[in-house]
CSV table of C-alpha atoms and ligand atoms in Angstrom, one decimal:
chain,number,residue,atom,x,y,z
A,1,MET,CA,12.2,-12.6,-12.5
A,2,PRO,CA,14.8,-11.9,-10.1
A,3,GLN,CA,14.5,-10.3,-6.7
A,4,VAL,CA,14.0,-6.6,-6.9
A,5,THR,CA,16.6,-4.9,-4.7
A,6,ILE,CA,17.4,-1.3,-3.8
A,7,PRO,CA,20.4,-1.0,-6.4
A,8,ALA,CA,18.0,-2.5,-8.9
A,9,LEU,CA,15.5,0.4,-8.3
A,10,ALA,CA,18.4,2.7,-8.5
A,11,GLN,CA,19.3,1.1,-11.7
A,12,LYS,CA,15.8,1.4,-13.1
A,13,ARG,CA,16.2,5.1,-12.3
A,14,ALA,CA,19.4,5.7,-13.9
A,15,ALA,CA,18.0,3.8,-17.1
A,16,GLY,CA,14.9,5.6,-17.3
A,17,GLU,CA,12.8,2.5,-16.6
A,18,PRO,CA,9.7,3.4,-14.8
A,19,ILE,CA,9.1,1.8,-11.5
A,20,VAL,CA,5.9,0.1,-10.8
A,21,MET,CA,4.4,0.2,-7.2
A,22,VAL,CA,1.0,-0.8,-6.4
A,23,THR,CA,-0.5,-1.4,-2.8
A,24,ALA,CA,-1.5,-4.8,-1.4
A,25,TYR,CA,-3.4,-5.6,1.9
A,26,ASP,CA,-3.7,-9.4,1.7
A,27,PHE,CA,-2.4,-12.9,0.3
A,28,PRO,CA,-4.5,-12.6,-3.0
A,29,GLY,CA,-3.7,-9.0,-3.6
A,30,ALA,CA,0.0,-9.9,-3.2
A,31,ARG,CA,-0.4,-12.6,-5.6
A,32,ALA,CA,-1.9,-10.6,-8.1
A,33,ALA,CA,0.8,-7.9,-7.7
A,34,GLU,CA,3.3,-10.6,-8.0
A,35,ARG,CA,1.8,-12.2,-11.1
A,36,ALA,CA,1.5,-8.7,-12.6
A,37,GLY,CA,5.3,-8.4,-12.2
A,38,VAL,CA,5.5,-5.2,-10.4
A,39,ASP,CA,8.7,-3.9,-8.9
A,40,MET,CA,7.4,-2.8,-5.5
A,41,VAL,CA,4.5,-3.7,-3.4
A,42,LEU,CA,3.2,-1.3,-0.5
A,43,VAL,CA,1.4,-2.2,2.4
A,44,GLY,CA,-0.2,1.2,2.7
A,45,ASP,CA,-1.8,2.5,5.8
A,46,SER,CA,-4.7,3.3,3.0
A,47,ALA,CA,-5.6,0.0,4.6
A,48,ALA,CA,-7.5,1.9,7.1
A,49,GLN,CA,-9.9,3.3,4.7
A,50,VAL,CA,-10.0,0.6,1.9
A,51,VAL,CA,-9.8,-2.5,3.8
A,52,LEU,CA,-10.9,-2.0,7.7
A,53,GLY,CA,-13.6,0.8,6.9
A,54,TYR,CA,-12.0,3.8,9.0
A,55,GLY,CA,-12.8,7.4,7.9
A,56,SER,CA,-8.9,8.2,7.5
A,57,THR,CA,-5.6,6.7,7.9
A,58,VAL,CA,-5.2,7.8,11.6
A,59,PRO,CA,-6.9,5.2,13.5
A,60,VAL,CA,-5.1,2.1,12.1
A,61,THR,CA,-2.6,0.3,14.7
A,62,THR,CA,0.8,-1.1,14.1
A,63,ASP,CA,-0.8,-4.5,15.2
A,64,GLU,CA,-3.5,-4.2,12.5
A,65,MET,CA,-1.0,-3.4,10.0
A,66,LEU,CA,1.4,-6.3,11.0
A,67,VAL,CA,-1.4,-8.7,10.3
A,68,LEU,CA,-1.9,-7.3,6.7
A,69,ALA,CA,1.6,-7.1,6.1
A,70,ARG,CA,2.4,-10.7,7.1
A,71,ALA,CA,-0.3,-11.8,4.6
A,72,VAL,CA,1.3,-9.9,1.7
A,73,ARG,CA,4.7,-11.2,2.8
A,74,ARG,CA,3.4,-14.6,2.3
A,75,GLY,CA,2.3,-13.6,-1.1
A,76,THR,CA,5.3,-11.8,-2.4
A,77,GLU,CA,8.3,-13.6,-3.9
A,78,THR,CA,10.3,-11.1,-6.1
A,79,ALA,CA,8.8,-7.6,-5.4
A,80,PHE,CA,10.3,-5.3,-3.0
A,81,LEU,CA,8.3,-5.1,-0.1
A,82,VAL,CA,7.5,-1.8,1.7
A,83,CYS,CA,5.3,-1.4,4.7
A,84,ASP,CA,3.8,2.0,6.1
A,85,VAL,CA,4.4,2.7,9.5
A,86,PRO,CA,1.1,4.1,11.0
A,87,PHE,CA,0.4,7.3,12.5
A,88,GLY,CA,1.2,7.5,16.2
A,89,SER,CA,3.9,4.4,15.8
A,90,THR,CA,7.1,6.7,15.1
A,91,GLU,CA,5.9,10.3,16.7
A,92,VAL,CA,6.9,9.9,20.2
A,93,SER,CA,10.8,9.5,19.9
A,94,ASP,CA,13.7,7.9,17.4
A,95,ALA,CA,13.6,4.9,19.9
A,96,GLN,CA,9.9,4.4,19.2
A,97,ALA,CA,10.4,4.8,15.6
A,98,VAL,CA,13.2,2.1,15.4
A,99,ASP,CA,11.1,-0.2,17.6
A,100,THR,CA,8.0,0.0,15.0
A,101,ALA,CA,10.4,-0.3,11.9
A,102,VAL,CA,12.1,-3.4,13.5
A,103,ARG,CA,8.7,-5.0,14.1
A,104,PHE,CA,7.7,-4.6,10.5
A,105,VAL,CA,11.1,-6.1,9.4
A,106,LYS,CA,11.0,-9.0,11.8
A,107,GLU,CA,7.3,-10.0,12.3
A,108,ALA,CA,6.4,-9.2,8.8
A,109,GLY,CA,9.4,-9.5,6.6
A,110,ALA,CA,9.4,-6.1,5.5
A,111,ASP,CA,12.2,-5.0,2.9
A,112,ALA,CA,11.7,-1.3,3.9
A,113,VAL,CA,9.6,0.8,6.0
A,114,LYS,CA,7.7,4.2,4.7
A,115,LEU,CA,7.4,7.3,6.8
A,116,GLU,CA,5.4,10.3,6.2
A,117,GLY,CA,6.8,13.8,6.5
A,118,GLY,CA,9.8,15.8,6.3
A,119,SER,CA,10.1,18.2,9.2
A,120,GLU,CA,13.2,18.0,11.5
A,121,PRO,CA,11.6,15.5,13.9
A,122,ARG,CA,10.8,13.2,11.0
A,123,LEU,CA,14.2,13.5,9.6
A,124,SER,CA,15.6,12.3,12.9
A,125,ARG,CA,13.4,9.3,12.9
A,126,ILE,CA,14.6,8.6,9.3
A,127,ARG,CA,18.2,8.8,10.4
A,128,ALA,CA,17.6,6.5,13.4
A,129,ILE,CA,15.8,3.8,11.3
A,130,VAL,CA,18.5,4.1,8.6
A,131,ALA,CA,21.0,3.9,11.2
A,132,ALA,CA,19.3,0.5,12.6
A,133,GLY,CA,19.8,-1.0,9.2
A,134,ILE,CA,16.4,-0.6,7.8
A,135,PRO,CA,16.0,1.0,4.5
A,136,VAL,CA,13.3,4.0,4.6
A,137,VAL,CA,11.1,5.2,1.9
A,138,ALA,CA,10.0,8.8,2.5
A,139,HIS,CA,6.6,10.0,1.6
A,140,LEU,CA,6.0,14.0,0.9
A,141,GLY,CA,3.5,16.3,-0.5
A,142,LEU,CA,0.1,15.3,0.5
A,143,THR,CA,0.6,13.1,3.7
A,144,PRO,CA,-2.5,11.9,4.7
A,145,GLN,CA,-1.6,11.1,8.3
A,146,THR,CA,-1.2,14.8,9.1
A,147,ALA,CA,-3.8,15.9,6.4
A,148,THR,CA,-5.6,18.2,9.3
A,149,ALA,CA,-2.4,20.1,9.7
A,150,LEU,CA,-2.2,20.4,6.1
A,151,GLY,CA,-5.6,22.0,5.9
A,152,GLY,CA,-7.2,18.7,4.4
A,153,LEU,CA,-6.6,16.5,1.7
A,154,ARG,CA,-5.3,18.8,-0.7
A,155,ALA,CA,-2.6,19.1,-3.3
A,156,GLN,CA,0.8,20.5,-2.0
A,157,GLY,CA,3.4,22.5,-3.7
A,158,ARG,CA,0.9,24.8,-5.5
A,159,THR,CA,1.8,28.0,-3.5
A,160,GLU,CA,5.2,29.6,-2.8
A,161,ALA,CA,5.2,28.3,0.8
A,162,THR,CA,4.2,24.6,0.1
A,163,ALA,CA,6.7,24.5,-3.0
A,164,THR,CA,9.6,25.9,-0.8
A,165,ARG,CA,8.8,23.4,2.0
A,166,LEU,CA,8.5,20.4,-0.2
A,167,VAL,CA,11.7,21.1,-1.8
A,168,ARG,CA,13.4,21.7,1.5
A,169,GLU,CA,11.8,18.4,3.0
A,170,ALA,CA,12.7,16.4,-0.2
A,171,ARG,CA,16.4,17.4,0.0
A,172,GLY,CA,16.3,16.6,3.8
A,173,VAL,CA,14.8,13.0,3.4
A,174,GLN,CA,17.4,12.3,0.9
A,175,GLU,CA,20.3,13.7,3.1
A,176,ALA,CA,18.4,11.9,6.2
A,177,GLY,CA,19.1,8.5,4.3
A,178,ALA,CA,16.0,7.7,2.6
A,179,PHE,CA,16.5,5.5,-0.6
A,180,CYS,CA,13.4,6.5,-2.1
A,181,LEU,CA,10.6,9.1,-2.1
A,182,VAL,CA,6.8,8.9,-2.5
A,183,ILE,CA,5.3,12.3,-3.5
A,184,GLU,CA,1.6,12.4,-3.5
A,185,ALA,CA,-0.8,15.2,-5.0
A,186,VAL,CA,2.1,17.6,-6.3
A,187,PRO,CA,2.3,19.5,-9.4
A,188,ALA,CA,4.0,17.6,-12.3
A,189,GLU,CA,6.5,20.7,-12.9
A,190,ILE,CA,7.7,20.5,-9.2
A,191,THR,CA,8.2,16.9,-9.6
A,192,ALA,CA,10.2,17.4,-12.6
A,193,LEU,CA,12.4,20.0,-10.7
A,194,LEU,CA,12.9,17.4,-7.7
A,195,ARG,CA,13.7,14.8,-10.3
A,196,GLU,CA,16.5,17.0,-11.8
A,197,HIS,CA,18.0,17.7,-8.3
A,198,LEU,CA,17.6,14.5,-6.1
A,199,SER,CA,19.5,11.2,-6.9
A,200,ILE,CA,16.8,8.9,-5.3
A,201,PRO,CA,14.0,7.2,-7.2
A,202,ILE,CA,10.8,9.5,-6.9
A,203,ILE,CA,7.6,7.5,-6.9
A,204,GLY,CA,4.5,9.8,-7.8
A,205,ILE,CA,0.7,9.4,-7.0
A,206,GLY,CA,-0.9,12.5,-8.5
A,207,ALA,CA,2.7,13.9,-9.3
A,208,GLY,CA,2.8,13.8,-13.0
A,209,ASP,CA,5.8,11.7,-14.7
A,210,ALA,CA,8.2,10.5,-12.1
A,211,ASP,CA,11.0,7.5,-11.9
A,212,GLY,CA,7.8,5.3,-10.9
A,213,GLN,CA,4.1,5.4,-10.1
A,214,VAL,CA,2.0,4.2,-7.4
A,215,LEU,CA,-1.8,3.7,-6.9
A,216,VAL,CA,-4.1,2.1,-4.3
A,217,ALA,CA,-4.8,-1.3,-5.7
A,218,HIS,CA,-8.4,-0.8,-4.7
A,219,ASP,CA,-8.6,2.4,-6.5
A,220,LEU,CA,-7.2,1.2,-9.8
A,221,LEU,CA,-9.3,-2.2,-9.4
A,222,GLY,CA,-12.7,0.0,-9.0
A,223,ILE,CA,-13.2,-1.7,-5.6
A,224,THR,CA,-13.4,1.4,-3.7
A,225,GLU,CA,-16.9,3.2,-3.5
A,226,GLY,CA,-17.6,6.8,-4.4
A,227,ARG,CA,-15.7,9.1,-6.5
A,228,ALA,CA,-12.1,8.7,-6.8
A,229,ALA,CA,-9.2,11.3,-6.5
A,230,LYS,CA,-8.3,13.2,-9.6
A,231,PHE,CA,-5.2,11.2,-10.1
A,232,VAL,CA,-6.7,7.8,-10.1
A,233,LYS,CA,-7.2,5.7,-13.4
A,234,ARG,CA,-9.6,2.8,-13.0
A,235,TYR,CA,-8.5,-0.5,-14.7
A,236,ALA,CA,-11.7,-2.7,-13.5
A,237,SER,CA,-14.8,-2.4,-11.8
A,238,ILE,CA,-14.2,-5.1,-9.4
A,239,GLY,CA,-16.7,-3.6,-6.7
A,240,ASP,CA,-19.6,-3.7,-8.9
A,241,ASP,CA,-18.7,-7.1,-10.5
A,242,SER,CA,-18.4,-8.5,-6.7
A,243,ALA,CA,-22.0,-7.1,-5.8
A,244,ALA,CA,-23.5,-8.2,-9.2
A,245,ALA,CA,-21.9,-11.8,-8.5
A,246,ILE,CA,-23.2,-11.7,-4.9
A,247,GLU,CA,-26.6,-10.7,-6.1
A,248,ALA,CA,-26.7,-13.4,-8.6
A,249,TYR,CA,-25.8,-15.9,-6.0
A,250,ALA,CA,-28.4,-14.7,-3.6
A,251,ALA,CA,-31.0,-15.0,-6.5
A,252,ASP,CA,-29.9,-18.6,-7.3
A,253,VAL,CA,-30.1,-19.7,-3.4
A,254,ARG,CA,-33.5,-17.9,-3.1
A,255,SER,CA,-34.8,-19.8,-6.2
A,256,GLY,CA,-33.4,-23.0,-5.7
A,257,ALA,CA,-31.1,-22.9,-8.7
A,258,PHE,CA,-28.1,-23.4,-6.4
A,259,PRO,CA,-27.0,-25.7,-5.5
A,260,ALA,CA,-27.3,-27.7,-8.8
A,261,PRO,CA,-26.6,-31.6,-9.0
A,262,GLU,CA,-22.9,-31.0,-10.0
A,263,HIS,CA,-22.3,-29.0,-6.5
A,264,ARG,CA,-23.7,-32.1,-4.7
A,265,TYR,CA,-21.8,-35.1,-3.1
A,266,ALA,CA,-23.4,-38.5,-3.6
A,267,ALA,CA,-23.7,-40.9,-0.6
A,268,THR,CA,-23.3,-44.6,-1.2
A,269,ASP,CA,-26.4,-46.9,-0.6
A,270,GLU,CA,-24.6,-48.2,2.4
A,271,ALA,CA,-24.0,-44.7,3.9
A,272,LEU,CA,-27.6,-43.8,3.1
A,273,ALA,CA,-28.9,-47.2,5.0
A,274,ALA,CA,-26.7,-46.5,7.8
A,275,ALA,CA,-27.9,-43.0,8.2
A,276,ARG,CA,-31.6,-44.3,8.1
A,277,VAL,CA,-30.9,-47.0,10.9
A,278,GLU,CA,-29.2,-44.3,12.9
A,279,LEU,CA,-32.3,-41.9,12.6
A,280,GLY,CA,-34.7,-45.1,12.9
A,281,VAL,CA,-36.6,-44.6,9.8
B,1,KIV,O1,-1.3,4.4,2.1
B,1,KIV,C1,-1.0,4.2,1.0
B,1,KIV,O2,-1.6,3.6,0.1
B,1,KIV,C2,0.0,5.1,0.5
B,1,KIV,C3,0.0,5.6,-1.3
B,1,KIV,C4,-1.2,6.3,-1.4
B,1,KIV,C5,1.1,5.9,-1.4
B,1,KIV,O3,0.8,5.7,1.3
């Protein structure tokens, strides 16, 4: 498969070919996404919750994200690699945002960075990062990094005020230079309107039909514990399967069924004799 590029993604949008994006946080996750032939891999800051065990995406740091991003880069060949910039790493100034974006490109080999929000300061960050030569994916609708300000993890664009803001911000991020937009937890009708009036590809998560879809890998694989969001479709039960496999291993260890003869190395008679001599037995 050829390398996925920004023009190739725009071409997919123009041709009405859905773009497939999935998150990955480590080498095996990246390999699975690559083997599945996805178009875009996102090192999402959802890593904070699904990999690092934090209660939200807010605490994860740039250094933590970079470790994950580098592992994903090592496993990604053709897919377009997008890295989330974490909360606190772009909020202070445009200069801080450019520094952070540059780190993801230089230290992790990111093809683009993803930034949440579309208020005027966020547009300024997008302009600055794009001016530094780094492609930006915008993220609007439910933006988990600022969920407290949104009144919680709730769908956006369902009221006059939030629909108006969403449309204004969507236009804003496109004008600021974002080449792609992720929208999360938004009514399908609003997504349809945005698709008509924006020219950049729109990747939806809980946003109905869009130019592409993204899901958190741990959600679709059934690794995440507890109730999934309404928009998640589970394709496997890896969490339950993992627990069952480790339980079976534990039972085998406790009963002596593991290791079996085929899992053991054999010593030569000479090696055994030498070991006995050394032990004096
Ligand atoms: O962090 C993440 O995984 C994301 C996706 C949910 C789009 O931002």
